[in-house]
Short mmCIF file of C-alpha atoms and ligand atoms in Angstrom, two decimals:
data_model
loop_
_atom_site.label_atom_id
_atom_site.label_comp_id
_atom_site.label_asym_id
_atom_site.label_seq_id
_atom_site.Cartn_x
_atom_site.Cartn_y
_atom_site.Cartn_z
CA UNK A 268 9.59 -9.29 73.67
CA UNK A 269 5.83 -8.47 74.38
CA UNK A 270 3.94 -6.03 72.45
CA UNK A 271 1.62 -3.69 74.27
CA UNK A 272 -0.39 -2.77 70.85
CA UNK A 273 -0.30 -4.79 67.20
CA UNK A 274 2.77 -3.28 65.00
CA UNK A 275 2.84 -1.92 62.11
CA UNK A 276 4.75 -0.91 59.36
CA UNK A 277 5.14 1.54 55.99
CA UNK A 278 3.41 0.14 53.05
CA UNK A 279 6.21 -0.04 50.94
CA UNK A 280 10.26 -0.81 50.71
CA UNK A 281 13.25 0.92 49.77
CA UNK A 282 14.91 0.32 46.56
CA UNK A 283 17.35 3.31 46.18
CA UNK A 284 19.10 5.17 49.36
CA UNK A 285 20.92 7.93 49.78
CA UNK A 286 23.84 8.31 52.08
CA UNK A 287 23.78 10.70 55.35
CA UNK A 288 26.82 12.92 55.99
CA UNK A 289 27.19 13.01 59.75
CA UNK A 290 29.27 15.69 61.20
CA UNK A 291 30.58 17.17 64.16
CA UNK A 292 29.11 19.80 66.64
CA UNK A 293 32.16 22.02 65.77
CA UNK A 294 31.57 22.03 62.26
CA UNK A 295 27.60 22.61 62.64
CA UNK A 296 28.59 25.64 64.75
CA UNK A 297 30.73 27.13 61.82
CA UNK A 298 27.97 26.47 59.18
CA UNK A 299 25.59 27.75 61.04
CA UNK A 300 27.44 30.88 61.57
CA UNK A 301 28.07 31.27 58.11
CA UNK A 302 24.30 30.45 57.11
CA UNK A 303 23.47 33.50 59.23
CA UNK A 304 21.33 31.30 61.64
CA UNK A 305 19.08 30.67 59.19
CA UNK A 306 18.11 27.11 58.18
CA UNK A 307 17.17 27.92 54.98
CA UNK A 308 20.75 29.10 54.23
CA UNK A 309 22.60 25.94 54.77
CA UNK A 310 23.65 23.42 52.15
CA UNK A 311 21.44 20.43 52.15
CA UNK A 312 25.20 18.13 52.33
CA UNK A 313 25.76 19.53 55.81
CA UNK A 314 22.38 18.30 57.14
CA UNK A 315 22.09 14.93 59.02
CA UNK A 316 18.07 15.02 59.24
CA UNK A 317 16.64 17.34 57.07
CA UNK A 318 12.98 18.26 58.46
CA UNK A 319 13.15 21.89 56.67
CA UNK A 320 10.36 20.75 54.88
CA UNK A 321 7.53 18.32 53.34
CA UNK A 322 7.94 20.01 49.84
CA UNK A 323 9.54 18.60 47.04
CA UNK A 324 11.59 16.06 49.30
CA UNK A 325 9.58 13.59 48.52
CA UNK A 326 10.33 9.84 47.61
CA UNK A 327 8.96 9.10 44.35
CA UNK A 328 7.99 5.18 43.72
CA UNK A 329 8.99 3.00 40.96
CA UNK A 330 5.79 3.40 39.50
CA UNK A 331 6.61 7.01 39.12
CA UNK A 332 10.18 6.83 38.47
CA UNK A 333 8.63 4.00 35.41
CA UNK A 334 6.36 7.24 34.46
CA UNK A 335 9.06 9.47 33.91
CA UNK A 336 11.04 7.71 30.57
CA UNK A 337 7.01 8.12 29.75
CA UNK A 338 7.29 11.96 29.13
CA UNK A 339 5.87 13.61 26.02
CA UNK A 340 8.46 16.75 25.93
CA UNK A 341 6.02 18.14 22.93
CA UNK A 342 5.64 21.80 22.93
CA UNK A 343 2.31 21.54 22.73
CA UNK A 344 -0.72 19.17 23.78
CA UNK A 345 1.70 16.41 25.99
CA UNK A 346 -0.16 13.24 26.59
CA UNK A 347 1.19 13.59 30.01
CA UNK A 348 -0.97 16.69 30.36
CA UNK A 349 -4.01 14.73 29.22
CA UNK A 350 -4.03 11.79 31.87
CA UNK A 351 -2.83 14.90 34.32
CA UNK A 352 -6.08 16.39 33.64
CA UNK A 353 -8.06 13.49 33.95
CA UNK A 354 -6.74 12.85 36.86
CA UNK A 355 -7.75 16.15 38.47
CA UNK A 356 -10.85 15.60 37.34
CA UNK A 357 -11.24 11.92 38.69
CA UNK A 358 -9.38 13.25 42.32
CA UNK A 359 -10.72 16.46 42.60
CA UNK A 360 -13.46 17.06 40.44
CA UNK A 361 -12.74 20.06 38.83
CA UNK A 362 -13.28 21.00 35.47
CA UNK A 363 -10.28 22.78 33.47
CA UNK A 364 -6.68 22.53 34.41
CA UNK A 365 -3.64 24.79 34.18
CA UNK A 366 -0.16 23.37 35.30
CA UNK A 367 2.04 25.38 36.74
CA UNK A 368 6.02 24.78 37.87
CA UNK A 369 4.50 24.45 41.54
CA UNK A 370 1.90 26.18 44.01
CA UNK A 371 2.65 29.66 44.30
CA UNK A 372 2.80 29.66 40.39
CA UNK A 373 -1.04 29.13 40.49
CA UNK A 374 -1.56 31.38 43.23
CA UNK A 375 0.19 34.27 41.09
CA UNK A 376 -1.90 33.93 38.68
CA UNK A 377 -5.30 33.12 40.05
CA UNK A 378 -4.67 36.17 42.27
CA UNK A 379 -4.11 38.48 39.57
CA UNK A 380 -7.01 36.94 37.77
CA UNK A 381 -9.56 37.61 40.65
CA UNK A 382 -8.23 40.29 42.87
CA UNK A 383 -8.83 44.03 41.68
CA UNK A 384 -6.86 46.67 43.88
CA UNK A 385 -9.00 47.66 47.52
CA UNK A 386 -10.51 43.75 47.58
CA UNK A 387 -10.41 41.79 50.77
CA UNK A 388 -9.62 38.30 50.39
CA UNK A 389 -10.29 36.07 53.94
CA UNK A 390 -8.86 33.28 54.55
CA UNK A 391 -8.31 30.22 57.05
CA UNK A 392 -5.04 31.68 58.45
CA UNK A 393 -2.19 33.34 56.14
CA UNK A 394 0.33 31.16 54.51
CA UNK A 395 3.63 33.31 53.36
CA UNK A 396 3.05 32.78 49.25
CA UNK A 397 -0.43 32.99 49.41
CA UNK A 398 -0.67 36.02 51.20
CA UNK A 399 2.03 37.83 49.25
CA UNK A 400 0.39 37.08 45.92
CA UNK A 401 -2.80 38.49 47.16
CA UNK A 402 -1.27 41.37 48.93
CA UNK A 403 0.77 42.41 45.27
CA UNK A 404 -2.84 41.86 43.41
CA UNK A 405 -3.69 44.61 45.48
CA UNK A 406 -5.68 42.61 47.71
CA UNK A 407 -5.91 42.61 51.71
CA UNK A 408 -5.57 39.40 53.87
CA UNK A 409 -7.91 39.42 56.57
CA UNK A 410 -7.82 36.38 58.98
CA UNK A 411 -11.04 34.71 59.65
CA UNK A 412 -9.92 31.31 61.30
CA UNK A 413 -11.50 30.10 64.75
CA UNK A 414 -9.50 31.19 67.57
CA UNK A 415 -8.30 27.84 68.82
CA UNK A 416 -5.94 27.72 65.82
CA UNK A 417 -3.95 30.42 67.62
CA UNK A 418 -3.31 28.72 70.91
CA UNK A 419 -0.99 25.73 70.08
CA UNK A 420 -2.25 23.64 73.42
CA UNK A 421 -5.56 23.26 72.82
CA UNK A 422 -7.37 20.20 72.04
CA UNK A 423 -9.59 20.82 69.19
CA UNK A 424 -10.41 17.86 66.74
CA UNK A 425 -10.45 20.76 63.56
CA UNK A 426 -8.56 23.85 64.65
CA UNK A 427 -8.13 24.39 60.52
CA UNK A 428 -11.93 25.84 60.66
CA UNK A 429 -13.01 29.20 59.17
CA UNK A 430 -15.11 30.82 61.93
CA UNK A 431 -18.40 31.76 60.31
CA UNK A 432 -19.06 34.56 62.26
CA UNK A 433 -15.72 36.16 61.41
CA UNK A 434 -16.57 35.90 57.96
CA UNK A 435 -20.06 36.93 57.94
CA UNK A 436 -18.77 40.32 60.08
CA UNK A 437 -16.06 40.76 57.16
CA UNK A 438 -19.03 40.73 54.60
CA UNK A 439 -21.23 43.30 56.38
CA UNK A 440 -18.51 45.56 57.16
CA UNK A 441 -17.12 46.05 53.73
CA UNK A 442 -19.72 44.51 51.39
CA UNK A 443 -19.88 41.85 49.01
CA UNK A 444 -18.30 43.04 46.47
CA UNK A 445 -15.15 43.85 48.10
CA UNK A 446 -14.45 40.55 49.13
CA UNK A 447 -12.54 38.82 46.45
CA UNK A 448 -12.93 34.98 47.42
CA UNK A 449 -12.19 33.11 50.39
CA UNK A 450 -9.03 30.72 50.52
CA UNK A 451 -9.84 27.51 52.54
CA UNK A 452 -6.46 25.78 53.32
CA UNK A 453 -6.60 22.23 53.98
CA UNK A 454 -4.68 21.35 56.33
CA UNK A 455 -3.50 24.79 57.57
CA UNK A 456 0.01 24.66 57.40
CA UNK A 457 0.71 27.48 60.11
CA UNK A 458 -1.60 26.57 62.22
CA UNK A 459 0.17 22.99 62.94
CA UNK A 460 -0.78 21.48 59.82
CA UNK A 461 -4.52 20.91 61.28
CA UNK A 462 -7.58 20.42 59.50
CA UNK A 463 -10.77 21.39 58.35
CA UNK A 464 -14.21 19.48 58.82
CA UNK A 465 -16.47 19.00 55.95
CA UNK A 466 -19.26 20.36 57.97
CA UNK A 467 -17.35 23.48 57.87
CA UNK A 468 -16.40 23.61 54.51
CA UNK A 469 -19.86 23.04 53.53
CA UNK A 470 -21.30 25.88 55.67
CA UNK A 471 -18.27 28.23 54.15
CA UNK A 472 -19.69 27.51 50.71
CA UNK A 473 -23.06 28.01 51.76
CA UNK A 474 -22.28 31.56 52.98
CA UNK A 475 -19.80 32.34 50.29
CA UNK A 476 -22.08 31.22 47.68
CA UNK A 477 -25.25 33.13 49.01
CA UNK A 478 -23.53 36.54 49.15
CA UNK A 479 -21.98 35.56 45.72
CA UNK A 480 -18.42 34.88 46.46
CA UNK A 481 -15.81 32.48 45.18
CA UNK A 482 -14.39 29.73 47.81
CA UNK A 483 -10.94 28.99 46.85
CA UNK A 484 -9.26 25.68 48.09
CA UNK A 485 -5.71 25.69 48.97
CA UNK A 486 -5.56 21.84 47.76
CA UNK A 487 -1.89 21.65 48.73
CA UNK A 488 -2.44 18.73 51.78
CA UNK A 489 -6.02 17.78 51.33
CA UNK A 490 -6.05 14.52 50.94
CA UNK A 491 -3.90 14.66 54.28
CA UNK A 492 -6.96 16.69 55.29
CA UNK A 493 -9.33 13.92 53.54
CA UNK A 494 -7.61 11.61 56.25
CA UNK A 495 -8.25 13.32 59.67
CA UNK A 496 -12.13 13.28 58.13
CA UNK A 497 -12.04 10.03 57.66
CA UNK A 498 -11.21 9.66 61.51
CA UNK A 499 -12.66 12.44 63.38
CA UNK A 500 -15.86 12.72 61.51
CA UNK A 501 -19.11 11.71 62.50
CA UNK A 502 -20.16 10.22 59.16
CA UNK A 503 -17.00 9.68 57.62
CA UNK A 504 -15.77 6.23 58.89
CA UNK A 505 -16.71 4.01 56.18
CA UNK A 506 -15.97 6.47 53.56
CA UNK A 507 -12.84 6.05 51.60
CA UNK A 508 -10.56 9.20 51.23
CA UNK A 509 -11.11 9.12 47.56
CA UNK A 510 -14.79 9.77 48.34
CA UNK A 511 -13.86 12.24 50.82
CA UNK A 512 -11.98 14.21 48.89
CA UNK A 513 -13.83 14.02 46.59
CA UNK A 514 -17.15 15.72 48.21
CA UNK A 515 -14.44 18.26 50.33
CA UNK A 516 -13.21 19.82 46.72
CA UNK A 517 -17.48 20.33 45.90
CA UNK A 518 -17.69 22.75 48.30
CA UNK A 519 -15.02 24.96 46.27
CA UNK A 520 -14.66 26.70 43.22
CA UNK A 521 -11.22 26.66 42.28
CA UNK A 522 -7.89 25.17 43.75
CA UNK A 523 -4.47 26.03 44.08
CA UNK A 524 -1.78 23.20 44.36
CA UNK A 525 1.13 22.37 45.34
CA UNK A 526 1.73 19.15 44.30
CA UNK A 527 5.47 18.97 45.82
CA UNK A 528 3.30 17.90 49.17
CA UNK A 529 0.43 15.46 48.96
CA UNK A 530 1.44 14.92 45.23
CA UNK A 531 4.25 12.81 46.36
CA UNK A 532 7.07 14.60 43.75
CA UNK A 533 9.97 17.26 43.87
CA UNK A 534 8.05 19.56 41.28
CA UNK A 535 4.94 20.72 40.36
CA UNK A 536 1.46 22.32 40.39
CA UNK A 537 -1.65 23.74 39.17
CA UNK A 538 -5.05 25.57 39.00
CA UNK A 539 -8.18 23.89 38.87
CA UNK A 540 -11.25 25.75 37.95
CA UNK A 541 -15.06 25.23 37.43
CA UNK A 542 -15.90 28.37 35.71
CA UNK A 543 -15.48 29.38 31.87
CA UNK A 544 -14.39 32.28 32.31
CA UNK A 545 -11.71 32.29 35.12
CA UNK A 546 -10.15 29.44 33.01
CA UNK A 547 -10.17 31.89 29.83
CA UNK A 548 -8.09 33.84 31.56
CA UNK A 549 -5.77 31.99 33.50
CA UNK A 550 -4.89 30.35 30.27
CA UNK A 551 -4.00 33.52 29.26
CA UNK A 552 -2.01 34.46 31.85
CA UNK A 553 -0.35 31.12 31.57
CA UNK A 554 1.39 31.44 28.58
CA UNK A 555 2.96 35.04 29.88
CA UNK A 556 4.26 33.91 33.23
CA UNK A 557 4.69 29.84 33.12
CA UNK A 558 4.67 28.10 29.53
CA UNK A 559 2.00 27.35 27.55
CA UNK A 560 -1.46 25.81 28.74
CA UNK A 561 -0.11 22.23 27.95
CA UNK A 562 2.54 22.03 29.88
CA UNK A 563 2.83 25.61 32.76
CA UNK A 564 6.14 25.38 33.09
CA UNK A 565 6.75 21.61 33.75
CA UNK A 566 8.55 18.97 32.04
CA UNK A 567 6.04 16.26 30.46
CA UNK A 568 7.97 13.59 32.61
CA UNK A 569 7.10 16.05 36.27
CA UNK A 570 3.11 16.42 34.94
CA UNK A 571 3.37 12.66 34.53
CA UNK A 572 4.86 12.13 38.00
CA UNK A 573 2.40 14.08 39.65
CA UNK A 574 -0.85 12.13 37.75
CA UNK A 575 0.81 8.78 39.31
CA UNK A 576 2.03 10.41 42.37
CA UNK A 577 -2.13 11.46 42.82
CA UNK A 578 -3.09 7.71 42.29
CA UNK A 579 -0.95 6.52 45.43
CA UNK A 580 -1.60 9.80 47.78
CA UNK A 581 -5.27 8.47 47.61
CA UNK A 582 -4.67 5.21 48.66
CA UNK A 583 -5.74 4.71 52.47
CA UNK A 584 -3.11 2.63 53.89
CA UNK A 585 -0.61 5.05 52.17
CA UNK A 586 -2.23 7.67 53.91
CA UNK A 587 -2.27 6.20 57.35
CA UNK A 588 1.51 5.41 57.54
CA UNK A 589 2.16 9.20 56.48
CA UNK A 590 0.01 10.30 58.84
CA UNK A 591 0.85 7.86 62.11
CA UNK A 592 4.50 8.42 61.55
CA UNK A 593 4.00 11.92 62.10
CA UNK A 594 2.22 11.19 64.80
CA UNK A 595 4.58 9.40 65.78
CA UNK A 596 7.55 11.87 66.78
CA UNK A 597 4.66 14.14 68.19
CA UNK A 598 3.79 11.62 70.62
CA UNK A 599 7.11 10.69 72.04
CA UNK A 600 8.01 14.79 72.42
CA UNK A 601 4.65 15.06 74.19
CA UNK A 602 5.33 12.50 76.49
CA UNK A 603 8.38 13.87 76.85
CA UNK A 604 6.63 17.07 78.20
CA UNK A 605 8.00 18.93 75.45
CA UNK A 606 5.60 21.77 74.18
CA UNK A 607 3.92 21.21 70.83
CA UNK A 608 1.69 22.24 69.02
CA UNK A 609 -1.55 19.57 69.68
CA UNK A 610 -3.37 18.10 68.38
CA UNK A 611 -0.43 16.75 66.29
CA UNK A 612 -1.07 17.72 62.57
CA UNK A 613 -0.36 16.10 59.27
CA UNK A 614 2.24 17.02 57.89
CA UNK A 615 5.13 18.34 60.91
CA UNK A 616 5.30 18.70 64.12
CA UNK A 617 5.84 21.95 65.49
CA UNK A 618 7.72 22.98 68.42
CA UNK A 619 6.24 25.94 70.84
CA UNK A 620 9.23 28.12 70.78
CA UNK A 621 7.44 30.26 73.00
CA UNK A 622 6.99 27.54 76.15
CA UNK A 623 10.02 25.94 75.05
CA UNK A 624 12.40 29.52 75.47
CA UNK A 625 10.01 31.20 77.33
CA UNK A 626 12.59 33.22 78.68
CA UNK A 627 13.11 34.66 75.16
CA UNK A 628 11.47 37.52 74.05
CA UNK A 629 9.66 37.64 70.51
CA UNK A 630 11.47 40.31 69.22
CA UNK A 631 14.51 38.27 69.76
CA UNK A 632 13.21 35.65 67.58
CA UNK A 633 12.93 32.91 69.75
CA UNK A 634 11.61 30.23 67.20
CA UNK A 635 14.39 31.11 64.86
CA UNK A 636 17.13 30.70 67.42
CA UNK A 637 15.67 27.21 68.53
CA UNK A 638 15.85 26.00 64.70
CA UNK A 639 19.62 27.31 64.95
CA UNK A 640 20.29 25.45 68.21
CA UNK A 641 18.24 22.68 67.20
CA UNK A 642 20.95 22.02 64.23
CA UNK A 643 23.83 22.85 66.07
CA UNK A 644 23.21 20.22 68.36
CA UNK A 645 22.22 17.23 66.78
CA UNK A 646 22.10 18.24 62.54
CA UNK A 647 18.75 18.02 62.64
CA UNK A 648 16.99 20.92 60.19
CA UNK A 649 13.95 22.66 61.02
CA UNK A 650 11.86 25.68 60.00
CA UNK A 651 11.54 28.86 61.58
CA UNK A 652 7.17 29.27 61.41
CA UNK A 653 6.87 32.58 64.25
CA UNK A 654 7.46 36.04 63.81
CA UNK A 655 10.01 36.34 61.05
CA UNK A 656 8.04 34.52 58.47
CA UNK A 657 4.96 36.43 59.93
CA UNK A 658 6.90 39.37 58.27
CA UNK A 659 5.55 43.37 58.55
CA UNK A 660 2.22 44.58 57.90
CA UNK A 661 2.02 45.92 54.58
CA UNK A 662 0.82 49.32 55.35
CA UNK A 663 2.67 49.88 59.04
CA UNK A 664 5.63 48.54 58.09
CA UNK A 665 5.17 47.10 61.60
CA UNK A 666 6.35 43.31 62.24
CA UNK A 667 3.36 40.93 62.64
CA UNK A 668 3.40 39.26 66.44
CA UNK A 669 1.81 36.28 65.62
CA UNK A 670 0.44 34.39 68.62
CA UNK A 671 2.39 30.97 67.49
CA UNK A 672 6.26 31.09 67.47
CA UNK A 673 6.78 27.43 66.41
CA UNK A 674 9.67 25.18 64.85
CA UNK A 675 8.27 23.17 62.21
CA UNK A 676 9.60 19.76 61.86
CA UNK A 677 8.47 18.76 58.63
CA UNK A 678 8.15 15.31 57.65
CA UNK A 679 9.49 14.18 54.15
CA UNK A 680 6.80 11.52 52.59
CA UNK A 681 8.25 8.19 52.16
CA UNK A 682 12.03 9.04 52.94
CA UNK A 683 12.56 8.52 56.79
CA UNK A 684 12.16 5.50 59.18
CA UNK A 685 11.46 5.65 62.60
CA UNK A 686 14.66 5.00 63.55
CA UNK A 687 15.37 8.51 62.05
CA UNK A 688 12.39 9.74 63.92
CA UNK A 689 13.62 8.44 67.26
CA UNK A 690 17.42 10.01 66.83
CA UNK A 691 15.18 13.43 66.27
CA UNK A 692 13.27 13.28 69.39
CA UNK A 693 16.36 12.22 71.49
CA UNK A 694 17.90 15.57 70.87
CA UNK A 695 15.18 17.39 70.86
CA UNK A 696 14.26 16.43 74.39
CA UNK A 697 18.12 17.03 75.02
CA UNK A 698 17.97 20.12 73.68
CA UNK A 699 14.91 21.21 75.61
CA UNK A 700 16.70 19.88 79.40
CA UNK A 701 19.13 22.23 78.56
CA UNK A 702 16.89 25.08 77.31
CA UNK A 703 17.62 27.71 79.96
CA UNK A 704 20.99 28.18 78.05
CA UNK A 705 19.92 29.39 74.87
CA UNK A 706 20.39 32.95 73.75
CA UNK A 707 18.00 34.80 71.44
CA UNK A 708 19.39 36.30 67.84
CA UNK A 709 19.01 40.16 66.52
CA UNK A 710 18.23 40.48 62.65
CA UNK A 711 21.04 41.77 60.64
CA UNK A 712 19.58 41.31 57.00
CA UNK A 713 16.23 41.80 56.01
CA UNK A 714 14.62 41.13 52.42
CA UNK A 715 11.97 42.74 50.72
CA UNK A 716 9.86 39.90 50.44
CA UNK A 717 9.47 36.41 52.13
CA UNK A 718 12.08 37.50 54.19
CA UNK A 719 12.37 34.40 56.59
CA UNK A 720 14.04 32.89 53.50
CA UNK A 721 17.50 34.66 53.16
CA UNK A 722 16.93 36.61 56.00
CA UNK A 723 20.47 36.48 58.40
CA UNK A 724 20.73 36.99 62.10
CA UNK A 725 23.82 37.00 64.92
CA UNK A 726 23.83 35.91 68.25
CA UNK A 727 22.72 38.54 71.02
N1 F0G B 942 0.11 26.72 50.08
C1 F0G B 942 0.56 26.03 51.13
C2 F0G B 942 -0.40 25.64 52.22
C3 F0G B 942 1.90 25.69 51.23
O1 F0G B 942 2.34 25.00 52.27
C4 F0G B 942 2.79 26.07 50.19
C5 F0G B 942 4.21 25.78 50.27
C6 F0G B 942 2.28 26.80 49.11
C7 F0G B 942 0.93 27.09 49.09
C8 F0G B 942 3.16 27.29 47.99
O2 F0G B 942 3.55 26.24 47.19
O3 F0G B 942 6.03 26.08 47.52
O4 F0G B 942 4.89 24.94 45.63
O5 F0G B 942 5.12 27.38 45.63
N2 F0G B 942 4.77 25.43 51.34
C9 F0G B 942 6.17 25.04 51.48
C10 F0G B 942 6.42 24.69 52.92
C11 F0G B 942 7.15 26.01 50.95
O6 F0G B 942 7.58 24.42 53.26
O7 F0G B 942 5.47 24.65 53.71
P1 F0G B 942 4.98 26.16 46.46
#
């Protein structure tokens, strides 16, 4: 065999596997039909290759598993909480920490903490949690991203970017004061998991910070974030993503996390603050809505987890394999001539439902019928990201038409090979020869909130 570039491979080895149920198209169909066409509503046992999503199915290492029998269940002042702490610090840079039992946890309560009722809070693109926790503060979302984030084909090295100009208009027209902070997600998960520069960051801080307003990280996948730096940015080659992320968290004031994603474990989260005061009162809050300030609703064994699951996230050659194995099922469905979102981002890649069924109109869901299809076909489980997690505007009661309709598949860290990669693009390019076949889906149960996740749909 000749090799037309230098191979590679993960930077690690499996110890402990898991077996794979596979099953038959006629029994997909059935659970499908009883899961209401919605992938969130099928049991995890049914699936073949579960791509619903990158949080919480991570593999932990033996390093971590080792750090678990380590946990300091104490009420109060864990020593797992202590080296968690340090850790932020040493990662992110902030100064006080409050755990929490995983990202949206934090964002409850650092929305409460800064958002008073008739506030505008900007941000680089919604995400579902974040939005609903500002929206029940009492805040309004406004989106102040650059456009190219909203058109999945083109080519732009940083389509995560807040545009300035956006933001500076959003400050004249309502003032100041009414703008509660700015979230900058890193990597924008509904954008195609793309990322920010640190010249923009920078220049967001610099225009937050002159008219007095907070800049918020989203820390959930910045260190995936740290990564595309590290290669697209003039400057950044020789840095290490430790460094990187590093000088990327500076520009901010605060962070939520999610630490189910870049964290590299099934649970967990927190808050990160600089300031006194917001601290004062998050640890407050804390105590109401999580646990106490020690431990926010997390076993000693998960904050331990998550301190050692930061020291191997960081690492470089980690980050490259998690990274280029994404990459890696983007490229074949691109060359495939399959539409995707592109550049391919870091954590999924997304399918354009809208090129894909073009002959599908929006209202019938066309993203959420391809996830449905997608499974039928081949077991493989994906994420509706399009108009029904969009949801309705808050005071219209109108649905959102958001300009991407995608299928996210999600990448798991450390717990697929390429192999499993390859069987996934195989039927999605089957799937997409056969395309002019599909059918879209009406909406038969709607939830209040989040309502892509128990929302149920039949066939048109
Ligand atoms: N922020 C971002 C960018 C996220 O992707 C998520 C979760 C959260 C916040 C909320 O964190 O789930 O720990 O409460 N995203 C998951 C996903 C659900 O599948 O993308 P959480």
């Amino acid at each position: 065999m000749e090799f037309t570039r230098k191979p590679w491979a993960e930077p690690y080895k499996i110890k402990v596997v898991e077996p794979l149920k596979v099953t038959d198209r006629e029994y997909r169909e059935k659970c499908m039909q009883e899961a209401g066409y919605n992938t969130f509503l099928l049991r995890s046992e049914d699936v073949y290759i579960d791509l619903l999503t990158d949080s919480g199915t991570n593999a932990m290492s033996d390093y971590q598993w080792a750090g678990m029998m380590l946990g300091d269940e104490a009420y109060a002042g864990s020593k797992n909480f202590y080296y968690l702490e340090e850790n932020v610090q040493k990662y992110y840079g902030y100064k006080y920490l409050v755990p929490t039992h995983q990202g949206r946890g934090a964002e409850h309560m650092l929305s409460q903490a800064l958002i008073k009722p008739g506030m505008y809070v900007p941000g680089n693109m919604y995400f579902t949690t974040t939005r609903l926790h500002q929206e029940l503060a009492g805040g309004t979302f406004v989106d102040v991203i650059i456009d190219e984030a909203h058109d999945s084909a083109c080519d732009h090295p940083f389509k995560g970017n807040v545009d300035l100009n956006k933001f500076e208009n959003l400050i004249n027209k309502v003032g100041a004061d009414k703008v509660a902070y700015i979230t900058v997600g890193a990597t924008v998960n509904m954008a195609g998991g793309q990322p920010v520069s640190m010249a923009n960051i920078k220049a967001v801080s610099e225009l937050a910070h002159k008219n007095g307003i907070k800049v918020v990280l989203d820390a959930t996948r910045a260190m995936e974030n740290a990564y595309f730096i590290q290669q697209r940015e003039e400057g950044y080659q020789n840095k290490t993503m430790q460094e990187i992320l590093r000088e990327f968290a500076s520009y901010s004031d605060a962070a939520t996390m999610s630490g189910k994603k870049d964290l590299l474990v099934n649970i967990g989260g927190f808050v990160a603050v600089n300031d006194w005061d917001v601290f004062e009162e998050l640890r407050n809050m804390v105590v109401v809505y999580e646990g106490l300030h020690t431990y926010g609703g997390l076993a000693g064994r998960d904050m331990e987890a998550m301190a050692r699951g930061m020291e191997e996230a960081i690492q470089d050659d980690y980050m490259a394999s998690r990274i280029n194995q994404v990459a890696y099922l983007g490229n074949i469905l691109n060359d495939a001539g399959v539409p995707i979102v592109w550049p391919v981002g870091g954590h999924a890649v997304f399918l354009d439902a809208k090129r894909f069924y073009d002959h599908i109109p929006q209202e019938q869901y066309p993203a959420q019928a391809l996830a449905a299809d997608l499974y039928i076909a081949s077991g493989v489980r994906g994420m509706e990201r399009g108009i029904v997690s969009a949801g309705r505007n808050k005071e219209t009661g109108e649905e959102y038409k958001p300009k991407l309709e995608l299928v996210r598949l999600t990448i798991p860290r450390r717990v697929y090979t390429q192999s499993h990669l390859d069987v996934t693009a195989y039927n999605v390019i089957e799937l997409f020869k056969n395309r002019h076949q599909a059918k879209g889906l009406k909406m038969v149960y709607e939830p209040k909130y989040l309502r892509f996740f128990q929302a149920r749909f039949e066939r048109m």
